[in-house]
Amino acid sequence: AQTVTQSQPEMSVQEAETVTLSCTYDTSESDYYLFWYKQPPSRQMILVIRQEAYKQQNATENRFSVNFQKAAKSFSLKISDSQLGDAAMYFCAYRSAEGVSEKLVFGKGTKLTVNP
Amino acid sequence: SAVISQKPSRDICQRGTSLTIQCQVDSQVTMMFWYRQQPGQSLTLIATANQGSEATYESGFVIDKFPISRPNLTFSTLTVSNMSPEDSSIYLCSAGAGAYQLFFGSGTQLSVL
């Protein structure tokens, strides 16, 4: 079974600075998807960024980018120019592309605090 | 994209009672998923709801405790039966939107006294 590990229960960053959240995963599959979701206090799960395992190029969405290291099974999220609205729980998630199921396996999450 | 409406958004229930949570998607989807998020924890998949067939439950979750209905391609319900304080959690519905992402409802905050 696949597992996702987020080793940083909490992180903090100063507004306008850069922070990196770590995620590692374990799988025997070669084709899969990886995601970062943000969960603010409203409980809504918001997709931040996604990466297809077959793509070598790291995904980027505005201030958010990932460092995907397939051999190392690492998928870190970098937030540049941090804003107060970035404060939330961040979950890394894995989804197999080798079956019909679309279910996600989540890490335990990292609570990000942004200091003004 | 898909918009998922989930209700109720929160409820306080007495132990021994049951609560049914509804999830409505604004487009037809093949799979719908129900997750549980215990206080301060990550999301754990309860079951996958497929239209026209029995739901598929993950290890540790059983149909008698969490019966699920999926009458059509846009709607599902999750019932939390015979509740105890240990069932106090956020319950989230999600649905696939193609290969790349799942969309989530805004969750149901359940407190059991």
PDB file of C-alpha atoms in Angstrom:
ATOM      1  CA  ALA A   1       0.000   0.000   0.000  1.00  0.00           C
ATOM      2  CA  GLN A   2       1.095   3.513  -0.685  1.00  0.00           C
ATOM      3  CA  THR A   3       2.054   5.828   2.138  1.00  0.00           C
ATOM      4  CA  VAL A   4       2.676   9.563   2.305  1.00  0.00           C
ATOM      5  CA  THR A   5       4.859  11.165   4.966  1.00  0.00           C
ATOM      6  CA  GLN A   6       5.015  14.811   5.935  1.00  0.00           C
ATOM      7  CA  SER A   7       7.753  15.168   8.525  1.00  0.00           C
ATOM      8  CA  GLN A   8       7.029  18.773   9.511  1.00  0.00           C
ATOM      9  CA  PRO A   9       3.922  19.049  11.718  1.00  0.00           C
ATOM     10  CA  GLU A  10       4.312  22.841  11.825  1.00  0.00           C
ATOM     11  CA  MET A  11       6.196  25.488   9.890  1.00  0.00           C
ATOM     12  CA  SER A  12       6.294  29.262  10.076  1.00  0.00           C
ATOM     13  CA  VAL A  13       7.418  31.921   7.634  1.00  0.00           C
ATOM     14  CA  GLN A  14       7.633  35.675   7.557  1.00  0.00           C
ATOM     15  CA  GLU A  15       5.348  37.446   5.157  1.00  0.00           C
ATOM     16  CA  ALA A  16       6.999  37.933   1.734  1.00  0.00           C
ATOM     17  CA  GLU A  17       9.578  35.229   2.355  1.00  0.00           C
ATOM     18  CA  THR A  18       9.874  31.717   0.969  1.00  0.00           C
ATOM     19  CA  VAL A  19       9.075  28.443   2.706  1.00  0.00           C
ATOM     20  CA  THR A  20       9.398  24.828   1.644  1.00  0.00           C
ATOM     21  CA  LEU A  21       7.152  22.036   2.889  1.00  0.00           C
ATOM     22  CA  SER A  22       8.443  18.471   2.674  1.00  0.00           C
ATOM     23  CA  CYS A  23       6.681  15.337   1.504  1.00  0.00           C
ATOM     24  CA  THR A  24       7.955  11.852   0.824  1.00  0.00           C
ATOM     25  CA  TYR A  25       5.973   8.878  -0.373  1.00  0.00           C
ATOM     26  CA  ASP A  26       6.363   5.175  -0.787  1.00  0.00           C
ATOM     27  CA  THR A  27       5.038   3.250  -3.764  1.00  0.00           C
ATOM     28  CA  SER A  28       5.981   0.421  -6.056  1.00  0.00           C
ATOM     29  CA  GLU A  29       4.053   1.949  -8.937  1.00  0.00           C
ATOM     30  CA  SER A  30       5.648   3.885 -11.766  1.00  0.00           C
ATOM     31  CA  ASP A  31       2.637   5.913 -12.836  1.00  0.00           C
ATOM     32  CA  TYR A  32       0.851   8.139 -10.362  1.00  0.00           C
ATOM     33  CA  TYR A  33      -0.151  11.672  -9.474  1.00  0.00           C
ATOM     34  CA  LEU A  34       0.909  13.839  -6.583  1.00  0.00           C
ATOM     35  CA  PHE A  35      -0.977  16.765  -5.136  1.00  0.00           C
ATOM     36  CA  TRP A  36      -0.718  19.490  -2.569  1.00  0.00           C
ATOM     37  CA  TYR A  37      -3.992  20.559  -0.966  1.00  0.00           C
ATOM     38  CA  LYS A  38      -4.538  23.536   1.300  1.00  0.00           C
ATOM     39  CA  GLN A  39      -7.120  23.445   4.090  1.00  0.00           C
ATOM     40  CA  PRO A  40      -7.841  26.791   5.757  1.00  0.00           C
ATOM     41  CA  PRO A  41      -9.993  26.998   8.905  1.00  0.00           C
ATOM     42  CA  SER A  42     -13.081  26.968   6.675  1.00  0.00           C
ATOM     43  CA  ARG A  43     -12.384  23.190   6.182  1.00  0.00           C
ATOM     44  CA  GLN A  44     -12.550  23.511   2.414  1.00  0.00           C
ATOM     45  CA  MET A  45      -9.877  21.406   0.702  1.00  0.00           C
ATOM     46  CA  ILE A  46      -8.335  23.516  -2.037  1.00  0.00           C
ATOM     47  CA  LEU A  47      -6.048  22.078  -4.690  1.00  0.00           C
ATOM     48  CA  VAL A  48      -2.790  24.024  -4.771  1.00  0.00           C
ATOM     49  CA  ILE A  49      -0.753  22.146  -7.337  1.00  0.00           C
ATOM     50  CA  ARG A  50      -0.491  18.735  -8.991  1.00  0.00           C
ATOM     51  CA  GLN A  51       2.272  16.734 -10.637  1.00  0.00           C
ATOM     52  CA  GLU A  52       2.110  13.791 -13.000  1.00  0.00           C
ATOM     53  CA  ALA A  53       4.856  11.290 -12.249  1.00  0.00           C
ATOM     54  CA  TYR A  54       5.722  10.775 -15.911  1.00  0.00           C
ATOM     55  CA  LYS A  55       6.564  14.457 -16.310  1.00  0.00           C
ATOM     56  CA  GLN A  56      10.105  15.402 -15.410  1.00  0.00           C
ATOM     57  CA  GLN A  57       9.351  19.111 -15.373  1.00  0.00           C
ATOM     58  CA  ASN A  58       8.349  20.454 -11.997  1.00  0.00           C
ATOM     59  CA  ALA A  59       4.858  21.943 -11.800  1.00  0.00           C
ATOM     60  CA  THR A  60       4.436  25.644 -11.095  1.00  0.00           C
ATOM     61  CA  GLU A  61       1.325  27.647 -10.247  1.00  0.00           C
ATOM     62  CA  ASN A  62       2.066  31.313  -9.678  1.00  0.00           C
ATOM     63  CA  ARG A  63       3.844  31.547  -6.292  1.00  0.00           C
ATOM     64  CA  PHE A  64       3.671  27.791  -5.730  1.00  0.00           C
ATOM     65  CA  SER A  65       6.136  25.325  -7.187  1.00  0.00           C
ATOM     66  CA  VAL A  66       7.215  21.790  -6.461  1.00  0.00           C
ATOM     67  CA  ASN A  67      10.506  19.958  -6.423  1.00  0.00           C
ATOM     68  CA  PHE A  68       9.644  16.478  -7.666  1.00  0.00           C
ATOM     69  CA  GLN A  69      12.394  13.910  -7.246  1.00  0.00           C
ATOM     70  CA  LYS A  70      10.948  10.627  -8.519  1.00  0.00           C
ATOM     71  CA  ALA A  71      13.923   8.438  -7.678  1.00  0.00           C
ATOM     72  CA  ALA A  72      14.024   9.792  -4.144  1.00  0.00           C
ATOM     73  CA  LYS A  73      10.199   9.692  -3.893  1.00  0.00           C
ATOM     74  CA  SER A  74      10.174  13.263  -2.727  1.00  0.00           C
ATOM     75  CA  PHE A  75       7.639  15.981  -3.528  1.00  0.00           C
ATOM     76  CA  SER A  76       8.250  19.261  -1.735  1.00  0.00           C
ATOM     77  CA  LEU A  77       6.191  22.437  -2.062  1.00  0.00           C
ATOM     78  CA  LYS A  78       7.796  25.849  -2.254  1.00  0.00           C
ATOM     79  CA  ILE A  79       5.742  28.929  -1.506  1.00  0.00           C
ATOM     80  CA  SER A  80       7.365  32.159  -2.631  1.00  0.00           C
ATOM     81  CA  ASP A  81       6.454  35.656  -1.463  1.00  0.00           C
ATOM     82  CA  SER A  82       4.333  34.200   1.341  1.00  0.00           C
ATOM     83  CA  GLN A  83       1.086  35.985   2.095  1.00  0.00           C
ATOM     84  CA  LEU A  84      -1.080  36.013   5.202  1.00  0.00           C
ATOM     85  CA  GLY A  85      -3.739  34.132   3.241  1.00  0.00           C
ATOM     86  CA  ASP A  86      -1.355  31.222   2.774  1.00  0.00           C
ATOM     87  CA  ALA A  87      -1.738  30.292   6.430  1.00  0.00           C
ATOM     88  CA  ALA A  88      -3.454  26.899   6.509  1.00  0.00           C
ATOM     89  CA  MET A  89      -2.918  23.171   6.831  1.00  0.00           C
ATOM     90  CA  TYR A  90      -1.157  21.736   3.798  1.00  0.00           C
ATOM     91  CA  PHE A  91      -1.643  18.119   2.825  1.00  0.00           C
ATOM     92  CA  CYS A  92       0.422  16.142   0.381  1.00  0.00           C
ATOM     93  CA  ALA A  93      -1.524  13.417  -1.425  1.00  0.00           C
ATOM     94  CA  TYR A  94      -0.874  10.481  -3.735  1.00  0.00           C
ATOM     95  CA  ARG A  95      -3.130   8.969  -6.360  1.00  0.00           C
ATOM     96  CA  SER A  96      -2.400   5.883  -8.398  1.00  0.00           C
ATOM     97  CA  ALA A  97      -2.689   6.122 -12.173  1.00  0.00           C
ATOM     98  CA  GLU A  98      -2.496   2.376 -12.667  1.00  0.00           C
ATOM     99  CA  GLY A  99      -6.031   1.430 -11.733  1.00  0.00           C
ATOM    100  CA  VAL A 100      -9.539   2.744 -11.992  1.00  0.00           C
ATOM    101  CA  SER A 101      -9.725   4.207  -8.504  1.00  0.00           C
ATOM    102  CA  GLU A 102      -9.333   7.933  -8.045  1.00  0.00           C
ATOM    103  CA  LYS A 103      -8.934   7.787  -4.296  1.00  0.00           C
ATOM    104  CA  LEU A 104      -6.258   9.836  -2.587  1.00  0.00           C
ATOM    105  CA  VAL A 105      -3.821   8.836   0.137  1.00  0.00           C
ATOM    106  CA  PHE A 106      -2.958  11.797   2.349  1.00  0.00           C
ATOM    107  CA  GLY A 107      -0.051  12.685   4.557  1.00  0.00           C
ATOM    108  CA  LYS A 108      -0.657  13.924   8.094  1.00  0.00           C
ATOM    109  CA  GLY A 109      -0.349  17.550   7.093  1.00  0.00           C
ATOM    110  CA  THR A 110       1.805  20.568   7.888  1.00  0.00           C
ATOM    111  CA  LYS A 111       0.369  23.588   9.643  1.00  0.00           C
ATOM    112  CA  LEU A 112       1.783  26.734   8.070  1.00  0.00           C
ATOM    113  CA  THR A 113       1.790  29.990  10.002  1.00  0.00           C
ATOM    114  CA  VAL A 114       2.581  33.243   8.203  1.00  0.00           C
ATOM    115  CA  ASN A 115       3.889  35.999  10.442  1.00  0.00           C
ATOM    116  CA  PRO A 116       3.318  39.634   9.493  1.00  0.00           C
TER     117      PRO A 116
ATOM    118  CA  SER B   1     -14.095  21.964 -12.430  1.00  0.00           C
ATOM    119  CA  ALA B   2     -16.874  20.695 -10.192  1.00  0.00           C
ATOM    120  CA  VAL B   3     -18.837  22.313  -7.418  1.00  0.00           C
ATOM    121  CA  ILE B   4     -19.751  20.064  -4.519  1.00  0.00           C
ATOM    122  CA  SER B   5     -22.436  21.022  -2.040  1.00  0.00           C
ATOM    123  CA  GLN B   6     -22.435  19.199   1.242  1.00  0.00           C
ATOM    124  CA  LYS B   7     -24.943  19.474   4.063  1.00  0.00           C
ATOM    125  CA  PRO B   8     -25.341  19.873   6.896  1.00  0.00           C
ATOM    126  CA  SER B   9     -22.235  21.956   7.440  1.00  0.00           C
ATOM    127  CA  ARG B  10     -22.245  21.066  11.127  1.00  0.00           C
ATOM    128  CA  ASP B  11     -24.359  19.239  13.649  1.00  0.00           C
ATOM    129  CA  ILE B  12     -24.374  18.300  17.290  1.00  0.00           C
ATOM    130  CA  CYS B  13     -25.901  14.903  17.958  1.00  0.00           C
ATOM    131  CA  GLN B  14     -26.667  12.675  20.897  1.00  0.00           C
ATOM    132  CA  ARG B  15     -24.949   9.329  21.242  1.00  0.00           C
ATOM    133  CA  GLY B  16     -26.898   6.410  19.858  1.00  0.00           C
ATOM    134  CA  THR B  17     -28.545   8.453  17.118  1.00  0.00           C
ATOM    135  CA  SER B  18     -27.752   8.566  13.387  1.00  0.00           C
ATOM    136  CA  LEU B  19     -26.937  11.416  11.024  1.00  0.00           C
ATOM    137  CA  THR B  20     -27.189  11.419   7.241  1.00  0.00           C
ATOM    138  CA  ILE B  21     -24.878  13.708   5.298  1.00  0.00           C
ATOM    139  CA  GLN B  22     -25.760  14.687   1.760  1.00  0.00           C
ATOM    140  CA  CYS B  23     -23.397  15.441  -1.104  1.00  0.00           C
ATOM    141  CA  GLN B  24     -24.500  16.994  -4.392  1.00  0.00           C
ATOM    142  CA  VAL B  25     -22.205  17.504  -7.392  1.00  0.00           C
ATOM    143  CA  ASP B  26     -23.063  19.950 -10.160  1.00  0.00           C
ATOM    144  CA  SER B  27     -21.983  17.505 -12.874  1.00  0.00           C
ATOM    145  CA  GLN B  28     -22.083  13.765 -13.430  1.00  0.00           C
ATOM    146  CA  VAL B  29     -19.148  11.909 -11.907  1.00  0.00           C
ATOM    147  CA  THR B  30     -18.233   8.264 -11.885  1.00  0.00           C
ATOM    148  CA  MET B  31     -16.805   7.987  -8.410  1.00  0.00           C
ATOM    149  CA  MET B  32     -17.598   9.791  -5.194  1.00  0.00           C
ATOM    150  CA  PHE B  33     -15.594   9.421  -2.029  1.00  0.00           C
ATOM    151  CA  TRP B  34     -16.247   9.891   1.656  1.00  0.00           C
ATOM    152  CA  TYR B  35     -13.386  10.857   3.949  1.00  0.00           C
ATOM    153  CA  ARG B  36     -13.162  11.285   7.694  1.00  0.00           C
ATOM    154  CA  GLN B  37     -10.891  13.819   9.333  1.00  0.00           C
ATOM    155  CA  GLN B  38     -10.569  13.327  13.069  1.00  0.00           C
ATOM    156  CA  PRO B  39      -9.587  16.359  15.172  1.00  0.00           C
ATOM    157  CA  GLY B  40      -6.115  17.540  14.229  1.00  0.00           C
ATOM    158  CA  GLN B  41      -5.595  14.595  11.911  1.00  0.00           C
ATOM    159  CA  SER B  42      -5.330  13.895   8.226  1.00  0.00           C
ATOM    160  CA  LEU B  43      -8.037  12.621   5.917  1.00  0.00           C
ATOM    161  CA  THR B  44      -8.830   8.928   5.917  1.00  0.00           C
ATOM    162  CA  LEU B  45     -10.925   7.349   3.186  1.00  0.00           C
ATOM    163  CA  ILE B  46     -14.076   5.674   4.475  1.00  0.00           C
ATOM    164  CA  ALA B  47     -15.468   4.350   1.212  1.00  0.00           C
ATOM    165  CA  THR B  48     -15.854   4.804  -2.520  1.00  0.00           C
ATOM    166  CA  ALA B  49     -19.417   5.214  -3.765  1.00  0.00           C
ATOM    167  CA  ASN B  50     -20.168   3.995  -7.267  1.00  0.00           C
ATOM    168  CA  GLN B  51     -23.513   4.520  -8.909  1.00  0.00           C
ATOM    169  CA  GLY B  52     -25.507   1.334  -9.263  1.00  0.00           C
ATOM    170  CA  SER B  53     -23.356  -0.842  -7.048  1.00  0.00           C
ATOM    171  CA  GLU B  54     -22.430  -1.346  -3.421  1.00  0.00           C
ATOM    172  CA  ALA B  55     -19.941   1.054  -1.938  1.00  0.00           C
ATOM    173  CA  THR B  56     -16.409  -0.196  -1.444  1.00  0.00           C
ATOM    174  CA  TYR B  57     -15.239   0.234   2.147  1.00  0.00           C
ATOM    175  CA  GLU B  58     -11.690   0.695   3.362  1.00  0.00           C
ATOM    176  CA  SER B  59     -10.206  -1.410   6.088  1.00  0.00           C
ATOM    177  CA  GLY B  60     -11.640  -0.477   9.458  1.00  0.00           C
ATOM    178  CA  PHE B  61     -14.932   0.856   8.104  1.00  0.00           C
ATOM    179  CA  VAL B  62     -18.094  -1.237   7.769  1.00  0.00           C
ATOM    180  CA  ILE B  63     -21.392  -0.789   6.023  1.00  0.00           C
ATOM    181  CA  ASP B  64     -23.459  -1.210   9.176  1.00  0.00           C
ATOM    182  CA  LYS B  65     -21.757   1.787  10.747  1.00  0.00           C
ATOM    183  CA  PHE B  66     -21.412   3.935   7.623  1.00  0.00           C
ATOM    184  CA  PRO B  67     -24.123   3.031   5.124  1.00  0.00           C
ATOM    185  CA  ILE B  68     -23.776   4.882   1.829  1.00  0.00           C
ATOM    186  CA  SER B  69     -26.237   5.516  -0.955  1.00  0.00           C
ATOM    187  CA  ARG B  70     -25.463   6.535  -4.531  1.00  0.00           C
ATOM    188  CA  PRO B  71     -28.776   6.750  -6.378  1.00  0.00           C
ATOM    189  CA  ASN B  72     -27.427   8.652  -9.401  1.00  0.00           C
ATOM    190  CA  LEU B  73     -24.296  10.186 -10.885  1.00  0.00           C
ATOM    191  CA  THR B  74     -24.569  13.494  -9.029  1.00  0.00           C
ATOM    192  CA  PHE B  75     -25.639  12.571  -5.491  1.00  0.00           C
ATOM    193  CA  SER B  76     -24.541  10.483  -2.529  1.00  0.00           C
ATOM    194  CA  THR B  77     -25.299  10.199   1.160  1.00  0.00           C
ATOM    195  CA  LEU B  78     -23.270   8.942   4.085  1.00  0.00           C
ATOM    196  CA  THR B  79     -24.998   7.912   7.300  1.00  0.00           C
ATOM    197  CA  VAL B  80     -23.107   7.748  10.571  1.00  0.00           C
ATOM    198  CA  SER B  81     -25.061   5.207  12.612  1.00  0.00           C
ATOM    199  CA  ASN B  82     -25.370   4.621  16.325  1.00  0.00           C
ATOM    200  CA  MET B  83     -23.007   7.476  17.023  1.00  0.00           C
ATOM    201  CA  SER B  84     -20.560   7.691  19.886  1.00  0.00           C
ATOM    202  CA  PRO B  85     -18.243  10.562  20.891  1.00  0.00           C
ATOM    203  CA  GLU B  86     -15.458   8.818  18.944  1.00  0.00           C
ATOM    204  CA  ASP B  87     -17.366   9.630  15.757  1.00  0.00           C
ATOM    205  CA  SER B  88     -16.852  13.345  16.323  1.00  0.00           C
ATOM    206  CA  SER B  89     -14.979  14.375  13.179  1.00  0.00           C
ATOM    207  CA  ILE B  90     -15.184  16.297   9.963  1.00  0.00           C
ATOM    208  CA  TYR B  91     -16.705  14.249   7.165  1.00  0.00           C
ATOM    209  CA  LEU B  92     -15.800  15.278   3.632  1.00  0.00           C
ATOM    210  CA  CYS B  93     -17.308  14.283   0.332  1.00  0.00           C
ATOM    211  CA  SER B  94     -15.233  14.397  -2.825  1.00  0.00           C
ATOM    212  CA  ALA B  95     -15.642  13.605  -6.481  1.00  0.00           C
ATOM    213  CA  GLY B  96     -13.302  13.080  -9.386  1.00  0.00           C
ATOM    214  CA  ALA B  97     -12.962  15.504 -12.242  1.00  0.00           C
ATOM    215  CA  GLY B  98     -11.007  13.524 -14.757  1.00  0.00           C
ATOM    216  CA  ALA B  99      -7.572  12.115 -14.143  1.00  0.00           C
ATOM    217  CA  TYR B 100      -6.016  14.990 -12.358  1.00  0.00           C
ATOM    218  CA  GLN B 101      -7.814  16.048  -9.281  1.00  0.00           C
ATOM    219  CA  LEU B 102     -10.522  15.530  -6.785  1.00  0.00           C
ATOM    220  CA  PHE B 103     -12.833  18.301  -5.698  1.00  0.00           C
ATOM    221  CA  PHE B 104     -14.104  18.439  -2.172  1.00  0.00           C
ATOM    222  CA  GLY B 105     -17.208  19.616  -0.432  1.00  0.00           C
ATOM    223  CA  SER B 106     -16.855  22.013   2.465  1.00  0.00           C
ATOM    224  CA  GLY B 107     -17.249  19.234   5.004  1.00  0.00           C
ATOM    225  CA  THR B 108     -19.608  18.403   7.842  1.00  0.00           C
ATOM    226  CA  GLN B 109     -18.386  19.105  11.356  1.00  0.00           C
ATOM    227  CA  LEU B 110     -19.979  16.459  13.578  1.00  0.00           C
ATOM    228  CA  SER B 111     -19.927  16.602  17.357  1.00  0.00           C
ATOM    229  CA  VAL B 112     -21.389  13.719  19.348  1.00  0.00           C
ATOM    230  CA  LEU B 113     -22.292  14.287  22.993  1.00  0.00           C
TER     231      LEU B 113
END
